[in-house]
Coordinates of C-alpha atoms in Angstrom, one line a residue:
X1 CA 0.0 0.0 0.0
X2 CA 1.3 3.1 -1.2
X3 CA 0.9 6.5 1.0
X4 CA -0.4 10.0 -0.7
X5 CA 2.8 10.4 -1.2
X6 CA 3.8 7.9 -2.8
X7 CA 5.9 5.9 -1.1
X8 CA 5.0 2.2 0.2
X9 CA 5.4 1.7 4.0
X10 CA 8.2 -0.4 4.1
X11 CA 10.1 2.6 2.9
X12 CA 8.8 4.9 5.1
X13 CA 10.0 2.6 7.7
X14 CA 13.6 2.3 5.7
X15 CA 13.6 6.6 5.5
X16 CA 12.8 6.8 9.6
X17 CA 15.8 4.8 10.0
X18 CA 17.9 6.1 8.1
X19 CA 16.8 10.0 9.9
X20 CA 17.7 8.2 13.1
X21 CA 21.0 7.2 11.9
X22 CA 21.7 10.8 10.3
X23 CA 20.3 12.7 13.6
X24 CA 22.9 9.8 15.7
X25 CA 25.3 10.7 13.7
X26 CA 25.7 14.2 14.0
X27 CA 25.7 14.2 17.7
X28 CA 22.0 15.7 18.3
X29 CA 21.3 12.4 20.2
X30 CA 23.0 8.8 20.8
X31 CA 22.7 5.8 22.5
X32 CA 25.8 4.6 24.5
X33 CA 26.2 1.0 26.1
X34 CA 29.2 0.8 28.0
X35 CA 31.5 -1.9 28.0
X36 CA 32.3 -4.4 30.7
X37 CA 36.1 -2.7 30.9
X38 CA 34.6 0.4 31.6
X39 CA 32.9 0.0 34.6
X40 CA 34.0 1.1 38.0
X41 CA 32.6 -0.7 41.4
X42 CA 31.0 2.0 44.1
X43 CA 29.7 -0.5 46.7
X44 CA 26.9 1.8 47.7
X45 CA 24.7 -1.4 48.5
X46 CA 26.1 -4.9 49.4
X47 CA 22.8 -6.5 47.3
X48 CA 22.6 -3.9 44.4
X49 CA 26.1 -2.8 43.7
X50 CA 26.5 0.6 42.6
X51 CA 28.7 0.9 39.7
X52 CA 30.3 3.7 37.7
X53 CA 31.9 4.3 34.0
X54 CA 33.0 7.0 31.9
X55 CA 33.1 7.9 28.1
X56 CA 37.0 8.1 28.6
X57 CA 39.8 8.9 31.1
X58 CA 38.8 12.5 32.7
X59 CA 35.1 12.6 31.3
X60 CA 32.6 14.2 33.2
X61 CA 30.1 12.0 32.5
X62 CA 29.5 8.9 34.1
X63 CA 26.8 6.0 34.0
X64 CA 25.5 4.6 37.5
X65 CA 23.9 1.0 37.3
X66 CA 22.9 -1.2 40.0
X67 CA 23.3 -5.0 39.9
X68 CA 22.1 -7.8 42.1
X69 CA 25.5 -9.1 44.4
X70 CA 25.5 -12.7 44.7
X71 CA 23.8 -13.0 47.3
X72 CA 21.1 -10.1 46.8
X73 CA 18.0 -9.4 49.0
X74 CA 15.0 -11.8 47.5
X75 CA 12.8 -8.8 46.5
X76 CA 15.5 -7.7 44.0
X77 CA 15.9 -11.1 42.5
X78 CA 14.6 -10.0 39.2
X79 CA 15.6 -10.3 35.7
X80 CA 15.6 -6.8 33.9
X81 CA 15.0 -6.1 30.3
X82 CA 17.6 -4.0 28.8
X83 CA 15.4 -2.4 27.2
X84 CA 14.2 -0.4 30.2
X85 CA 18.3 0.9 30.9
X86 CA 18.8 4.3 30.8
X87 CA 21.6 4.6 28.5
X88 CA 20.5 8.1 26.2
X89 CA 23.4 10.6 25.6
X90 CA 22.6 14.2 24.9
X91 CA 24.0 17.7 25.0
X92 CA 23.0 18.8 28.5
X93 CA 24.0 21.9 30.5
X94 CA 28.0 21.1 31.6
X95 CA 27.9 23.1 34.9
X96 CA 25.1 20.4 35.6
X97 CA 27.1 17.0 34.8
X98 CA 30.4 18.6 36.1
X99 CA 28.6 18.8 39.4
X100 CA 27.8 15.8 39.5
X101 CA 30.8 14.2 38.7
X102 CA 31.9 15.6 41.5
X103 CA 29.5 14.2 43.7
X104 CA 30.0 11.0 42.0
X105 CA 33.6 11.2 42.9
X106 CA 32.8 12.0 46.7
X107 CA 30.7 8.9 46.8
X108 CA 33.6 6.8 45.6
X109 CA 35.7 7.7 48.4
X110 CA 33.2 7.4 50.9
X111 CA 32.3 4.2 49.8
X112 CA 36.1 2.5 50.5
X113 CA 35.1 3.1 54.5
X114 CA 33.0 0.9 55.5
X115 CA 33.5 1.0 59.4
X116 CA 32.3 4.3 60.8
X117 CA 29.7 3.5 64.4
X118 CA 28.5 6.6 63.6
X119 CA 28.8 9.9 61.2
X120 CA 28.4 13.3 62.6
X121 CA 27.9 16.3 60.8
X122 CA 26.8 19.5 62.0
X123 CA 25.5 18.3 65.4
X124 CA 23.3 15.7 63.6
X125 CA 23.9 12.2 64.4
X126 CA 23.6 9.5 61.7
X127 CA 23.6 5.8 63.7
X128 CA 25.2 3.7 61.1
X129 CA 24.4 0.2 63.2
X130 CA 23.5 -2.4 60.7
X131 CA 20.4 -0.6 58.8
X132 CA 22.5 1.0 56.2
X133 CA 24.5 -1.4 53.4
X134 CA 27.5 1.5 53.4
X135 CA 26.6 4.1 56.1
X136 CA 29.9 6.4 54.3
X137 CA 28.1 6.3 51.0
X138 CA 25.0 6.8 51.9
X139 CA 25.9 9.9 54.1
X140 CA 27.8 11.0 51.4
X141 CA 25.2 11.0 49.0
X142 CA 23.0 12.6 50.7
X143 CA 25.0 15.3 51.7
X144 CA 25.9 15.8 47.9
X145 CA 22.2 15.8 47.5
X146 CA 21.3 18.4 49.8
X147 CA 24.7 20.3 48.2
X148 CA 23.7 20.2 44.5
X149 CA 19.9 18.2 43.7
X150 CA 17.8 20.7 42.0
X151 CA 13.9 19.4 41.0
X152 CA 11.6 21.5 38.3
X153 CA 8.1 21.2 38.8
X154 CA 6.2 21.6 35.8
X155 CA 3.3 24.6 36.1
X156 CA 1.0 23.0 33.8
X157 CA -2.4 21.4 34.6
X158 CA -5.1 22.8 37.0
X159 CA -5.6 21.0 40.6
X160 CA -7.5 18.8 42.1
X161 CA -5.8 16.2 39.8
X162 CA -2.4 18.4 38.9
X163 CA -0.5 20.2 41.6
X164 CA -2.6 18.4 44.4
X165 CA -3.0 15.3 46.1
X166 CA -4.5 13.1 49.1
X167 CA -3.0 14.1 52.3
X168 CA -5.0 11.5 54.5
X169 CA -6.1 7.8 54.8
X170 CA -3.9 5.6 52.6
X171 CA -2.7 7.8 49.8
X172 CA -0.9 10.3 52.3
X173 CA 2.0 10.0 50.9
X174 CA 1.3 10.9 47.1
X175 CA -0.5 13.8 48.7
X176 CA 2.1 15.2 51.2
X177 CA 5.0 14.8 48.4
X178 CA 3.4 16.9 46.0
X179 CA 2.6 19.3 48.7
X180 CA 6.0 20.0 50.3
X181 CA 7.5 20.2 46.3
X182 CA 4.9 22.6 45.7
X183 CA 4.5 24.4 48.8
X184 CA 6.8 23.6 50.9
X185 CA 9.8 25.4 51.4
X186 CA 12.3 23.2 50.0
X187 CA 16.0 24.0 48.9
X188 CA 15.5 21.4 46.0
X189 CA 13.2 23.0 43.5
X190 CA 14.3 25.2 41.6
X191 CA 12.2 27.9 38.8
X192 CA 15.1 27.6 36.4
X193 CA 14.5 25.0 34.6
X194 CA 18.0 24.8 32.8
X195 CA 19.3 24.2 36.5
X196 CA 17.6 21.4 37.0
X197 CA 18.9 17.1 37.5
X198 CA 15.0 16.0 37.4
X199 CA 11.7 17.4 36.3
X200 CA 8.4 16.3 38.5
X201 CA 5.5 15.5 37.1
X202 CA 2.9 16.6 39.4
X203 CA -0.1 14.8 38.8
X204 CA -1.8 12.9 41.4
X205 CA -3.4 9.6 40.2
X206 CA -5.2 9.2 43.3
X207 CA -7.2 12.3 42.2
X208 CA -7.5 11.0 38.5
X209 CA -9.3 7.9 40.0
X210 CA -11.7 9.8 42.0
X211 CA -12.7 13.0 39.6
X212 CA -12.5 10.7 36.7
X213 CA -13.0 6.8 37.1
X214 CA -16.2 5.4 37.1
X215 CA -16.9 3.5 40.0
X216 CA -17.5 -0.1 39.2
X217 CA -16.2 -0.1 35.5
X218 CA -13.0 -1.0 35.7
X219 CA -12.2 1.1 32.7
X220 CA -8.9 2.2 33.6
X221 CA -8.3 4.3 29.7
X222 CA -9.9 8.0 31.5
X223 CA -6.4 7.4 33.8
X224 CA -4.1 6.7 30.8
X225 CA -5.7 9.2 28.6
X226 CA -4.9 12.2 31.3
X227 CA -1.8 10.9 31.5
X228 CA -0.8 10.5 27.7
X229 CA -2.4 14.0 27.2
X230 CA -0.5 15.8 30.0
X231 CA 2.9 14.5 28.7
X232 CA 2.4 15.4 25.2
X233 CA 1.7 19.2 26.5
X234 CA 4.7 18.7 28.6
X235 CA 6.4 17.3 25.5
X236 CA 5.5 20.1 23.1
X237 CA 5.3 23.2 25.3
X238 CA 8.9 22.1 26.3
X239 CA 12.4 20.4 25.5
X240 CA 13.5 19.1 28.6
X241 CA 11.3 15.8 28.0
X242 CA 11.9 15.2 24.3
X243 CA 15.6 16.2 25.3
X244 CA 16.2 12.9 27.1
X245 CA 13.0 10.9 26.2
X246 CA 11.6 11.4 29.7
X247 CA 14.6 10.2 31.5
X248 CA 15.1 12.7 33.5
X249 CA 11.6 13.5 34.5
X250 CA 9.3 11.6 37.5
X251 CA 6.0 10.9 38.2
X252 CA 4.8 9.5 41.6
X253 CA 2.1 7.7 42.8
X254 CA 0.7 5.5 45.7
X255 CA -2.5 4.2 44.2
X256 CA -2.5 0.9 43.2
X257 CA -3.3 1.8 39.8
X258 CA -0.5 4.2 39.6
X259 CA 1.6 1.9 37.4
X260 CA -1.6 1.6 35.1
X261 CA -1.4 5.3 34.7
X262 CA 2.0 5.3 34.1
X263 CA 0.8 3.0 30.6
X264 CA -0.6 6.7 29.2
X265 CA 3.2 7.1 27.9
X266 CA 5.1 4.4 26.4
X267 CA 8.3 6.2 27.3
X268 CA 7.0 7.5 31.0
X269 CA 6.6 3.8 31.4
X270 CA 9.8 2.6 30.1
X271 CA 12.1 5.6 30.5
X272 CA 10.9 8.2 33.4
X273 CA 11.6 7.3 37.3
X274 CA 8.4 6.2 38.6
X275 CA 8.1 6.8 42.4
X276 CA 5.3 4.2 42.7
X277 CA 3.9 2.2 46.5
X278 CA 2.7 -0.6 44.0
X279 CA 6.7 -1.6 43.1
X280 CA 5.6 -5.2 41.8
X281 CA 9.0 -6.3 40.0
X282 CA 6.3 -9.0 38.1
X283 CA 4.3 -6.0 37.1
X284 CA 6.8 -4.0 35.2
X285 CA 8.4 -2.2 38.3
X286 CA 12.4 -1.4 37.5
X287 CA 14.3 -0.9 40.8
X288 CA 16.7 0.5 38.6
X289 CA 15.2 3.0 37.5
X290 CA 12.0 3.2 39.7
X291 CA 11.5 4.0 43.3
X292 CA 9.4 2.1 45.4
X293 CA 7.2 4.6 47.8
X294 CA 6.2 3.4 51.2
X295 CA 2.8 3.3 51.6
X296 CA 1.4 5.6 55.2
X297 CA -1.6 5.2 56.1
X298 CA -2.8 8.1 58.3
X299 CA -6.4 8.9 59.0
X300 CA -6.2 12.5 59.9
X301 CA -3.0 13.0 58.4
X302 CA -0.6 13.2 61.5
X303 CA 1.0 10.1 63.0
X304 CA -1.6 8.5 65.7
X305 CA -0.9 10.0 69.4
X306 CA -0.1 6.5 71.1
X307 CA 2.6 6.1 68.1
X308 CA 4.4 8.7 68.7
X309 CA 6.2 7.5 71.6
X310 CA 6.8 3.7 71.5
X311 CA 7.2 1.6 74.7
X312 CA 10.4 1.4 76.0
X313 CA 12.7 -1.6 75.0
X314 CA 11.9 -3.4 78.7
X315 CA 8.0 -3.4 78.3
X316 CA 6.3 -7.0 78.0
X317 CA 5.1 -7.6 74.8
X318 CA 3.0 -10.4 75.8
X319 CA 1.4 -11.6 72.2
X320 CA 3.9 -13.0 69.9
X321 CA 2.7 -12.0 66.1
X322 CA -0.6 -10.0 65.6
X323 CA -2.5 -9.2 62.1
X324 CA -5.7 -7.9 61.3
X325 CA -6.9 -7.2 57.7
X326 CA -9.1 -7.9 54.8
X327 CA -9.2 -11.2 53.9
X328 CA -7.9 -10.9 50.3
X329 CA -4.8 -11.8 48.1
X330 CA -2.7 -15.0 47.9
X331 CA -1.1 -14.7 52.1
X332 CA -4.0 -13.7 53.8
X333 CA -6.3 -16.7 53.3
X334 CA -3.4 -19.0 54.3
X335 CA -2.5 -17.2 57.1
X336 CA -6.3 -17.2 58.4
X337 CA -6.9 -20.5 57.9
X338 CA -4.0 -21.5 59.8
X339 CA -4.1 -19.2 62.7
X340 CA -7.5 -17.6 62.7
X341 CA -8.6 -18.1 66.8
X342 CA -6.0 -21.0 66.8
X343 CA -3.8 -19.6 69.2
X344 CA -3.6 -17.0 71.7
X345 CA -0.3 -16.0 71.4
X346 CA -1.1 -15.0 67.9
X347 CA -4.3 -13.0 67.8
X348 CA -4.9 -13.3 64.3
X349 CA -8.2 -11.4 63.0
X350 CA -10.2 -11.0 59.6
X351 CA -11.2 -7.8 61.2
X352 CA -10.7 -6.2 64.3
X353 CA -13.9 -6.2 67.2
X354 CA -14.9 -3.3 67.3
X355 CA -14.1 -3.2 71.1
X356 CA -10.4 -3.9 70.1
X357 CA -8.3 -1.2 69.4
X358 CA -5.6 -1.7 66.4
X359 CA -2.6 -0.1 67.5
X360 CA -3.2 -1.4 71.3
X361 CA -2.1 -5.3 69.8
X362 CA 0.8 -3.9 67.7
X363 CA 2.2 -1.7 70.5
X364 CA 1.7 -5.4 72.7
X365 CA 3.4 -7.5 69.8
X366 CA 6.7 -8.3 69.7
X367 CA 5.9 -9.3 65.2
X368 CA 4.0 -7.7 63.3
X369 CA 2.0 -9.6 60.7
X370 CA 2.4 -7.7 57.3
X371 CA 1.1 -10.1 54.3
X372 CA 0.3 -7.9 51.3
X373 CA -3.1 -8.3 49.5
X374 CA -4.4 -8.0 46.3
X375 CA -1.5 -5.5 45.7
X376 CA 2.4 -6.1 47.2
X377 CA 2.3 -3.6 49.1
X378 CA 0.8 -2.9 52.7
X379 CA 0.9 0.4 55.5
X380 CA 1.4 -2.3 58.1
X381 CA 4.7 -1.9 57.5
X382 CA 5.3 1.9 58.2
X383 CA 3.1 1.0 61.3
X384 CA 4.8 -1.8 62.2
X385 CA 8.0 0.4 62.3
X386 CA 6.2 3.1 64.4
X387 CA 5.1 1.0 67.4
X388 CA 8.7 -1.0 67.4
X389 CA 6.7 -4.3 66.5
X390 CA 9.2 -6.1 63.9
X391 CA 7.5 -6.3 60.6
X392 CA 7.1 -10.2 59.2
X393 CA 7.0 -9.4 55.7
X394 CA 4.5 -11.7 53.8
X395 CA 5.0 -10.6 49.8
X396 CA 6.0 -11.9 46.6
X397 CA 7.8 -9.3 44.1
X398 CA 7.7 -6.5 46.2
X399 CA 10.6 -3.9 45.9
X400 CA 11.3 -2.4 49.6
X401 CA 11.0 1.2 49.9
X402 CA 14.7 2.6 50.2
X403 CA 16.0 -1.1 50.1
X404 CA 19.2 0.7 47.9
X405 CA 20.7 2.0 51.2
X406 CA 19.0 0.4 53.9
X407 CA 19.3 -3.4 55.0
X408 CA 15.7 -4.3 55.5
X409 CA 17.1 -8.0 57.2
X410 CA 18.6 -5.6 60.3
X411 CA 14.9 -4.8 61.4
X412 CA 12.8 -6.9 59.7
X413 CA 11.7 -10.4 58.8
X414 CA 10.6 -12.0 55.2
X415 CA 9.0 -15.3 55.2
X416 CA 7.8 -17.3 52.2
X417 CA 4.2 -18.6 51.9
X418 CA 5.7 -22.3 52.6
X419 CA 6.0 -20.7 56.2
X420 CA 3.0 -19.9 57.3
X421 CA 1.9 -23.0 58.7
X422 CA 5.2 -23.2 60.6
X423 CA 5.0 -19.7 61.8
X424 CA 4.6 -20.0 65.8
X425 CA 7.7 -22.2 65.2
X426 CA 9.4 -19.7 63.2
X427 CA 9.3 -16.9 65.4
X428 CA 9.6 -18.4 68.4
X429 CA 12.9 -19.9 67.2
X430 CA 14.5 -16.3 67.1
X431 CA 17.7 -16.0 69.4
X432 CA 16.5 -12.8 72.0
X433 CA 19.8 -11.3 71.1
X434 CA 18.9 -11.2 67.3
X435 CA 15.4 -10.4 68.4
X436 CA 16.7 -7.4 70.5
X437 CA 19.1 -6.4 66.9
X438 CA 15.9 -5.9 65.1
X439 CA 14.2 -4.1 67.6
X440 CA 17.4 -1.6 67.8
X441 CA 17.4 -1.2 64.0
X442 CA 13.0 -0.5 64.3
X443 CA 14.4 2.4 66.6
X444 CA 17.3 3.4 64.1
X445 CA 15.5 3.1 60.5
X446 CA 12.2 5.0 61.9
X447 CA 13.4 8.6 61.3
X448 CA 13.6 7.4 57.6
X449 CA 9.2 6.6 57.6
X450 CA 8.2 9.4 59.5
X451 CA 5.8 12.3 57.6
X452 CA 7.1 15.6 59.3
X453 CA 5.7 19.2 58.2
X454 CA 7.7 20.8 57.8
X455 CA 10.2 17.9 55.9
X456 CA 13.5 17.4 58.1
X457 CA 16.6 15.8 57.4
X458 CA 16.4 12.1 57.0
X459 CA 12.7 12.0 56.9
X460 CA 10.7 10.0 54.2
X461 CA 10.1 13.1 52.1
X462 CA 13.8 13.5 51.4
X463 CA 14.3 9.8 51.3
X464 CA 12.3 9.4 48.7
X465 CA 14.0 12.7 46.9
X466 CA 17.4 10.8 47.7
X467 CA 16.4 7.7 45.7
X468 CA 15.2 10.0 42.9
X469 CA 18.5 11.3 43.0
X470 CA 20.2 8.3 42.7
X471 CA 18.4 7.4 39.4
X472 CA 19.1 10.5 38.2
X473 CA 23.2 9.5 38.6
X474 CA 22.2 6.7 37.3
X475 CA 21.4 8.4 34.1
X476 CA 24.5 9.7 31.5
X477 CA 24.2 12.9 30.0
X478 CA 26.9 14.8 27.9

């Protein structure tokens, strides 16, 4: 079949090629793989090691990838397509990529010292212990992000479902982000765009589903179609996403349908950072280039009263596991059927009495039961953190949030589904002095889960900008 003007599509197809190659050629964009010689080992992470290479001796670009060690965490045990690699070249402002080569460089040398007890700067304590895979790096890093990240938020779009977002119940997070970037008074954004490592998408899904789902149909196309249409005005009023295919911009999300949203752009999907709670590695999620987002539930928006100051470490816990939840998803019914009003050690619930009170059994609970549902992840965990109750973690495929710099194993617990019936067992068969190790680590790693208005150092707000940045080193520019 021939086109109007003439030409058949197989040579349309052979002419788009060939532009490609003409446009490659003369250095408006490339694509650059980097050889195995190149590379450079930055152990950032003892289960995703960081690694670093430059076009040539003295460049001032550099390509960070992260791949699994030998013996990786489980929820990173995933095969990646190469496809999804940011590897795209461009011309890009040099005071930019000059910066962070030097931060890049810094991180190196932090990296080679591994045993620091503790890292003080400025009168604020950083408690290296055992939650951190390289507390120098790390600190490092996000030092050099405080120093030199710069975010753009794009103006475009009206709220609710641009510039706004949830900041209650179960989608707090999504909400709070996109309020401190917009509101807050945060040293990262920045108005000049030319300045800037990352551009923010700020849409909020959450919004999308309520202003423009339709309860009950399960037509998710209203969700991709905002989406698709809001990046194609980004992509045409601007050059900052055509520039680097989206590689350098992020979207974030904590709705479970967030990474259906994401679909709307084939190269949002692919290429862009997605800062996503439903971080399924089976469902498309990229550790190395996404960012899984912990999920916080709060009902009025500010952490619970009896949460914000834990027992101490001498207080009975006298149940050994608790749960409580929605009987739904592959764990759940197991873990019901097994344990439901079987033994009183582990008061395990469908739902709660109404008599009962929630946090009451986690603050009395030395585990806390956190088996995901119908998606992988679950606020238990978050909550779990808050009241000091170690979190059991019951999930296939799910990405842990931060799980780049933090060692989820120093205050936490993953069993398989296999274990369920052998959980009593299990849990009981902790030493008290590993036991006591996790509990010391809950009381460490909680400063990293904790919503704070206005954001402070360490919090979840800039731990989730810290993993942004780490994709964005991730990416090479020239």
């Amino acid at each position: 079949m021939r086109t109007r003007y003439g030409f058949t599509a197989s040579a349309l197809v052979l002419i788009s090629v060939l532009v490609v190659f003409i446009l490659s050629s003369s250095g408006r964009f490339s694509f650059y793989v980097p050889s195995r010689s190149e590379f450079a080992m930055i152990p950032i992470g003892d289960h995703l090691q960081t690694k670093l290479s430059g076009a040539a001796s003295g460049s001032n670009y550099a390509v960070l990838s992260e791949q699994p060690s030998a013996t990786p965490n489980k929820s990173m045990m995933i095969s990646v397509d190469r496809r999804f690699r940011n590897r795209t070249v461009i011309k890009q402002d040099r005071g930019v990529e000059h910066g962070l080569a030097r931060a890049r460089a810094a991180i190196r040398k932090a990296a080679s010292s591994r045993n620091l007890s503790s890292i003080i700067h400025d009168g604020d304590v950083l408690t290296a212990g055992d939650i951190y895979h390289n507390p120098g790096a790390f600190y490092k890093s996000y030092t050099e992000m405080e120093k030199r990240f710069k975010v753009y938020v794009y103006e475009e779009g009206d709220p609710p479902m641009v510039h706004d977002g949830p900041c209650k119940n179960i989608y707090t997070t999504e909400g709070r982000f996109i309020h401190e970037m917009e509101k807050g008074k945060s040293r990262f954004r920045t108005r000049d765009a030319r300045r800037a490592h990352v551009y923010f998408l700020p849409f909020s899904v959450s919004w999308m589903v309520k202003y423009l789902y339709e309860p009950l149909s399960y037509n998710l196309t209203p969700l991709r179609d905002f989406v698709s249409d809001y990046v194609r005005v980004i992509s045409t009023k601007h050059p900052f996403w055509n520039r680097t295919q989206g590689a350098d911009h992020f979207m974030l999300s904590c709705h479970d349908w967030g990474p259906h949203a994401s679909r709307g752009s084939s190269l949002l999907y692919n290429t862009s950072i997605r800062v996503l709670c439903n971080a399924n590695s089976s469902e498309g999620f990229n550790p190395q280039k996404d960012v899984s987002l912990p999920e916080i539930h709060l009902y009025s928006g500010d952490i619970p009263p009896q949460l914000l100051s834990p027992p101490s470490s001498t207080s009975p816990r006298p149940y050994l596991a608790f749960f409580a939840g929605g009987l739904h998803g592959p764990f759940r019914p197991i873990l019901l059927r097994h344990w439901q009003g079987r033994d009183p050690d582990l008061p395990v619930h469908e739902y709660l009495p109404k008599d009962l009170d929630y946090y009451s059994f986690m603050l009395q609970s030395r585990y806390c039961l956190c088996p995901s549902g119908y998606e992988v992840a679950s606020p238990r965990i978050v909550e779990a953190i808050y009241t000091e109750c170690v979190p059991v973690i019951l999930s296939d495929h799910y990405v842990l949030p931060f799980s780049d710099v933090l060692r989820w194993e120093a205050f936490s617990i993953r069993l398989e589904i296999s274990e369920i019936p052998r959980l009593k067992e299990v849990l009981t068969a902790v030493p008290e002095r590993q036991y006591a190790r996790l509990k010391k680590g809950l009381r460490a790693v909680r400063r990293h889960f904790v919503l704070n208005q206005p954001a402070q150092r360490f919090d979840v707000f800039h731990m989730i900008l810290h993993s942004v940045w780490l994709r964005r080193i991730n990416l090479m520019l020239g």
